Coordinates of C-alpha atoms and ligand atoms in Angstrom, one line a residue:
X1466 CA 0.0 0.0 0.0
X1467 CA 1.2 3.5 -0.9
X1468 CA 1.8 5.7 2.2
X1469 CA 1.9 9.4 1.8
X1470 CA 3.6 11.4 4.5
X1471 CA 2.4 15.0 4.7
X1472 CA -0.6 17.1 5.3
X1473 CA -2.7 18.7 2.5
X1474 CA -1.6 21.9 4.1
X1475 CA 1.9 21.4 2.5
X1476 CA 3.3 20.5 -0.9
X1477 CA 1.8 17.1 -0.3
X1478 CA -1.4 18.6 -1.8
X1479 CA 0.2 17.9 -5.2
X1480 CA 0.6 14.3 -4.4
X1481 CA -2.9 14.0 -3.0
X1482 CA -4.3 15.6 -6.2
X1483 CA -2.3 13.1 -8.3
X1484 CA -3.5 9.9 -6.4
X1485 CA -7.0 11.3 -6.7
X1486 CA -6.7 11.7 -10.5
X1487 CA -5.5 8.1 -10.9
X1488 CA -7.6 6.4 -8.2
X1489 CA -4.4 5.0 -6.6
X1490 CA -5.3 3.6 -3.1
X1491 CA -3.2 5.1 -0.3
X1492 CA -2.9 5.8 3.4
X1493 CA -1.8 9.2 4.7
X1494 CA 0.2 10.3 7.6
X1495 CA -1.4 13.7 7.9
X1496 CA 1.6 15.5 9.3
X1497 CA 2.2 19.2 9.1
X1498 CA 5.6 20.7 8.1
X1499 CA 8.0 21.0 11.0
X1500 CA 5.7 18.9 13.2
X1501 CA 7.4 16.7 15.8
X1502 CA 6.6 13.6 13.7
X1503 CA 8.9 14.9 10.9
X1504 CA 11.8 15.3 13.3
X1505 CA 12.0 11.7 14.5
X1506 CA 14.9 9.5 13.6
X1507 CA 12.4 7.1 12.0
X1508 CA 11.1 9.8 9.6
X1509 CA 14.6 11.2 9.0
X1510 CA 15.6 7.7 7.8
X1511 CA 12.9 8.1 5.1
X1512 CA 13.6 11.8 4.4
X1513 CA 16.8 13.2 5.8
X1514 CA 15.5 16.7 4.9
X1515 CA 12.7 16.3 7.5
X1516 CA 10.3 17.7 5.0
X1517 CA 7.1 16.6 3.5
X1518 CA 5.9 15.1 1.3
X1519 CA 7.6 11.7 1.3
X1520 CA 6.1 8.5 0.0
X1521 CA 6.7 4.8 0.9
X1522 CA 5.4 2.5 -1.8
X1523 CA 5.8 -1.0 -0.4
X1524 CA 9.4 -0.1 0.6
X1525 CA 10.2 2.2 -2.2
X1526 CA 10.9 5.6 -0.5
X1527 CA 10.9 8.8 -2.4
X1528 CA 10.9 12.5 -1.6
X1529 CA 10.5 15.7 -3.7
X1530 CA 6.9 16.3 -4.7
X1531 CA 7.6 16.7 -8.4
X1532 CA 9.6 13.4 -8.6
X1533 CA 6.9 11.7 -6.5
X1534 CA 4.3 12.8 -9.1
X1535 CA 6.4 11.6 -12.0
X1536 CA 6.6 8.2 -10.3
X1537 CA 2.9 8.1 -9.4
X1538 CA 1.8 9.3 -12.9
X1539 CA 3.3 6.1 -14.3
X1540 CA 1.9 3.8 -11.6
X1541 CA -1.2 2.7 -13.4
X1542 CA 1.1 1.2 -16.0
X1543 CA 3.2 -0.8 -13.5
X1544 CA 0.0 -1.9 -11.6
X1545 CA -1.3 -3.3 -14.8
X1546 CA 2.0 -5.1 -15.6
X1547 CA 1.7 -6.8 -12.2
X1548 CA -1.5 -8.2 -13.3
X1549 CA 0.0 -9.6 -16.5
X1550 CA -2.3 -7.6 -18.7
X1551 CA -1.5 -8.3 -22.4
X1552 CA -1.7 -4.7 -23.4
X1553 CA -0.1 -2.0 -21.3
X1554 CA -2.6 0.7 -20.6
X1555 CA -1.3 4.3 -20.9
X1556 CA -1.3 6.5 -17.9
X1557 CA -3.9 9.2 -18.5
X1558 CA -1.6 11.9 -17.1
X1559 CA 1.8 10.8 -18.4
X1560 CA 2.5 12.1 -21.9
X1561 CA 3.1 9.3 -24.5
X1562 CA 5.2 11.5 -26.8
X1563 CA 8.8 11.8 -25.5
X1564 CA 8.7 15.5 -26.5
X1565 CA 5.6 16.1 -24.3
X1566 CA 7.3 14.1 -21.6
X1567 CA 10.3 16.4 -21.8
X1568 CA 8.0 19.4 -21.7
X1569 CA 6.4 18.0 -18.5
X1570 CA 9.9 17.8 -17.0
X1571 CA 10.8 21.2 -18.2
X1572 CA 7.8 22.9 -16.6
X1573 CA 8.0 21.0 -13.4
X1574 CA 11.7 21.9 -13.0
X1575 CA 11.1 25.4 -14.1
X1576 CA 8.3 25.8 -11.5
X1577 CA 10.6 24.5 -8.8
X1578 CA 13.3 27.0 -9.8
X1579 CA 11.2 30.1 -10.6
X1580 CA 8.0 30.0 -8.6
X1581 CA 7.8 27.4 -5.9
X1582 CA 9.3 29.3 -2.9
X1583 CA 8.7 32.8 -4.4
X1584 CA 4.9 32.4 -4.6
X1585 CA 4.8 31.0 -1.1
X1586 CA 6.9 33.8 0.3
X1587 CA 4.8 36.4 -1.5
X1588 CA 1.5 35.1 -0.3
X1589 CA 2.7 34.3 3.2
X1590 CA 4.2 37.8 3.7
X1591 CA 1.2 39.6 2.3
X1592 CA -1.9 37.8 3.5
X1593 CA -1.3 34.3 4.9
X1594 CA 0.9 34.9 8.0
X1595 CA -0.5 36.7 11.0
X1596 CA 0.2 40.4 10.4
X1597 CA 3.0 40.8 13.0
X1598 CA 5.0 38.0 11.3
X1599 CA 4.8 39.5 7.8
X1600 CA 7.9 41.0 6.3
X1601 CA 7.2 43.5 3.5
X1602 CA 10.8 43.2 2.2
X1603 CA 10.4 39.5 1.7
X1604 CA 7.1 39.9 -0.1
X1605 CA 8.6 42.6 -2.3
X1606 CA 11.6 40.6 -3.2
X1607 CA 9.4 37.6 -4.0
X1608 CA 7.1 39.6 -6.1
X1609 CA 9.9 40.8 -8.3
X1610 CA 10.5 37.2 -9.2
X1611 CA 6.9 36.0 -9.3
X1612 CA 5.8 38.7 -11.9
X1613 CA 8.2 37.6 -14.7
X1614 CA 7.5 33.9 -14.0
X1615 CA 3.8 34.5 -14.3
X1616 CA 4.5 36.3 -17.6
X1617 CA 6.4 33.3 -18.9
X1618 CA 3.4 31.1 -18.1
X1619 CA 1.0 33.6 -19.7
X1620 CA 3.0 33.5 -23.0
X1621 CA 3.0 29.8 -23.0
X1622 CA -0.7 29.4 -22.3
X1623 CA -1.6 32.0 -24.9
X1624 CA -0.2 29.6 -27.4
X1625 CA -1.4 26.3 -26.0
X1626 CA -4.3 25.3 -23.8
X1627 CA -2.1 22.9 -21.8
X1628 CA 1.6 22.9 -21.0
X1629 CA 2.8 19.6 -22.5
X1630 CA 0.8 18.4 -25.4
X1631 CA -2.9 18.4 -26.4
X1632 CA -4.3 17.3 -23.1
X1633 CA -4.2 18.1 -19.3
X1634 CA -1.1 16.2 -18.0
X1635 CA 1.3 15.9 -15.1
X1636 CA 2.8 19.2 -16.3
X1637 CA -0.4 21.1 -15.7
X1638 CA -1.0 19.3 -12.4
X1639 CA 2.5 19.9 -11.0
X1640 CA 2.5 23.6 -12.0
X1641 CA -1.1 24.4 -11.1
X1642 CA -0.8 22.5 -7.8
X1643 CA 2.3 24.5 -6.9
X1644 CA 0.3 27.6 -7.8
X1645 CA -2.3 26.9 -5.1
X1646 CA -1.5 30.2 -3.4
X1647 CA -2.0 32.1 -6.7
X1648 CA -5.7 31.2 -6.4
X1649 CA -5.8 34.0 -3.8
X1650 CA -4.1 36.7 -5.8
X1651 CA -5.4 39.0 -8.5
X1652 CA -4.4 37.3 -11.8
X1653 CA -6.3 39.7 -14.1
X1654 CA -3.0 40.8 -15.7
X1655 CA -2.5 37.2 -16.9
X1656 CA -5.8 36.1 -18.3
X1657 CA -4.7 32.9 -20.1
X1658 CA -2.9 31.8 -16.9
X1659 CA -6.0 32.6 -14.8
X1660 CA -8.4 30.6 -17.0
X1661 CA -5.9 27.7 -17.2
X1662 CA -5.4 27.7 -13.4
X1663 CA -9.2 27.7 -12.8
X1664 CA -9.7 24.9 -15.3
X1665 CA -7.0 22.8 -13.5
X1666 CA -8.4 23.5 -10.0
X1667 CA -12.0 22.7 -11.3
X1668 CA -11.1 19.1 -11.7
X1669 CA -12.8 16.9 -9.2
X1670 CA -9.6 15.5 -7.7
X1671 CA -8.2 19.0 -7.4
X1672 CA -11.3 20.1 -5.5
X1673 CA -11.1 17.1 -3.2
X1674 CA -7.4 17.8 -2.5
X1675 CA -8.2 21.4 -1.8
X1676 CA -11.1 20.4 0.5
X1677 CA -8.5 18.4 2.6
X1678 CA -6.6 21.6 3.1
X1679 CA -9.2 24.3 3.7
Ligands
LIG2048 N1 11.3 20.6 -2.9 C1 10.5 19.9 -1.9 C2 10.1 20.9 -0.8 C3 9.5 20.2 0.4 C4 9.2 21.3 1.5 O1 9.9 22.3 1.6 N2 8.2 21.0 2.3 C5 7.8 21.9 3.3 C6 6.3 21.9 3.5 S1 5.5 22.4 2.1 C7 8.4 21.4 4.6 O2 8.3 20.2 5.0 N3 9.0 22.3 5.4 C8 9.6 21.9 6.7 C9 10.8 22.7 7.0 O3 11.0 23.7 6.4 O4 11.5 22.3 7.9 C10 9.3 19.2 -2.5 O5 8.8 19.8 -3.5 O6 8.9 18.2 -2.0

């Protein structure tokens, strides 16, 4: 049985969205970031970074949310192999075309580099944290990085409905899930991004993952 370590109030929301899309059975250790459970030697043996999410899939241990989702997106294929099905079914979220697969990697790595912490810092230090804990300088520095990154997405989404190929895929899930906090900021300057983000988060499994968090 797949075990997911991490609360939906963390980057584990990406993983919970993915398992929901694919109907993968799982159990969850609903642990918050920095909670005492993530500081134990047992957990640090699974993830020496003491961060969430981590998964343990029958002994296969993996951290880093984007890598976890690449693994899980292919899981329907390996589950079918285990049952000796003659024809390997395609995973609905894993691009079949190697070029689209590479684009999915490109966007997932890009998001981690250009937006992942920046958007969290911006929203935390403008609205999410209690007012006395907010640092305007952190928000301002983050915003100077968020704006050009959102512009990059806007340009891509003006040309193509989805990020990697003709259909919604792991690329859209990984980037849109990481942009959870962007749901709470004014995206009118980036209309294509706004409608893409809404379309992603309208998916039933996204709504379920979001409900686990809010
Ligand atoms: N790049 C990692 C980041 C993981 C991460 O930073 N997780 C946060 C929660 S969203 C955490 O566990 N923070 C605990 C800490 O900072 O000690 C991933 O995408 O999985």
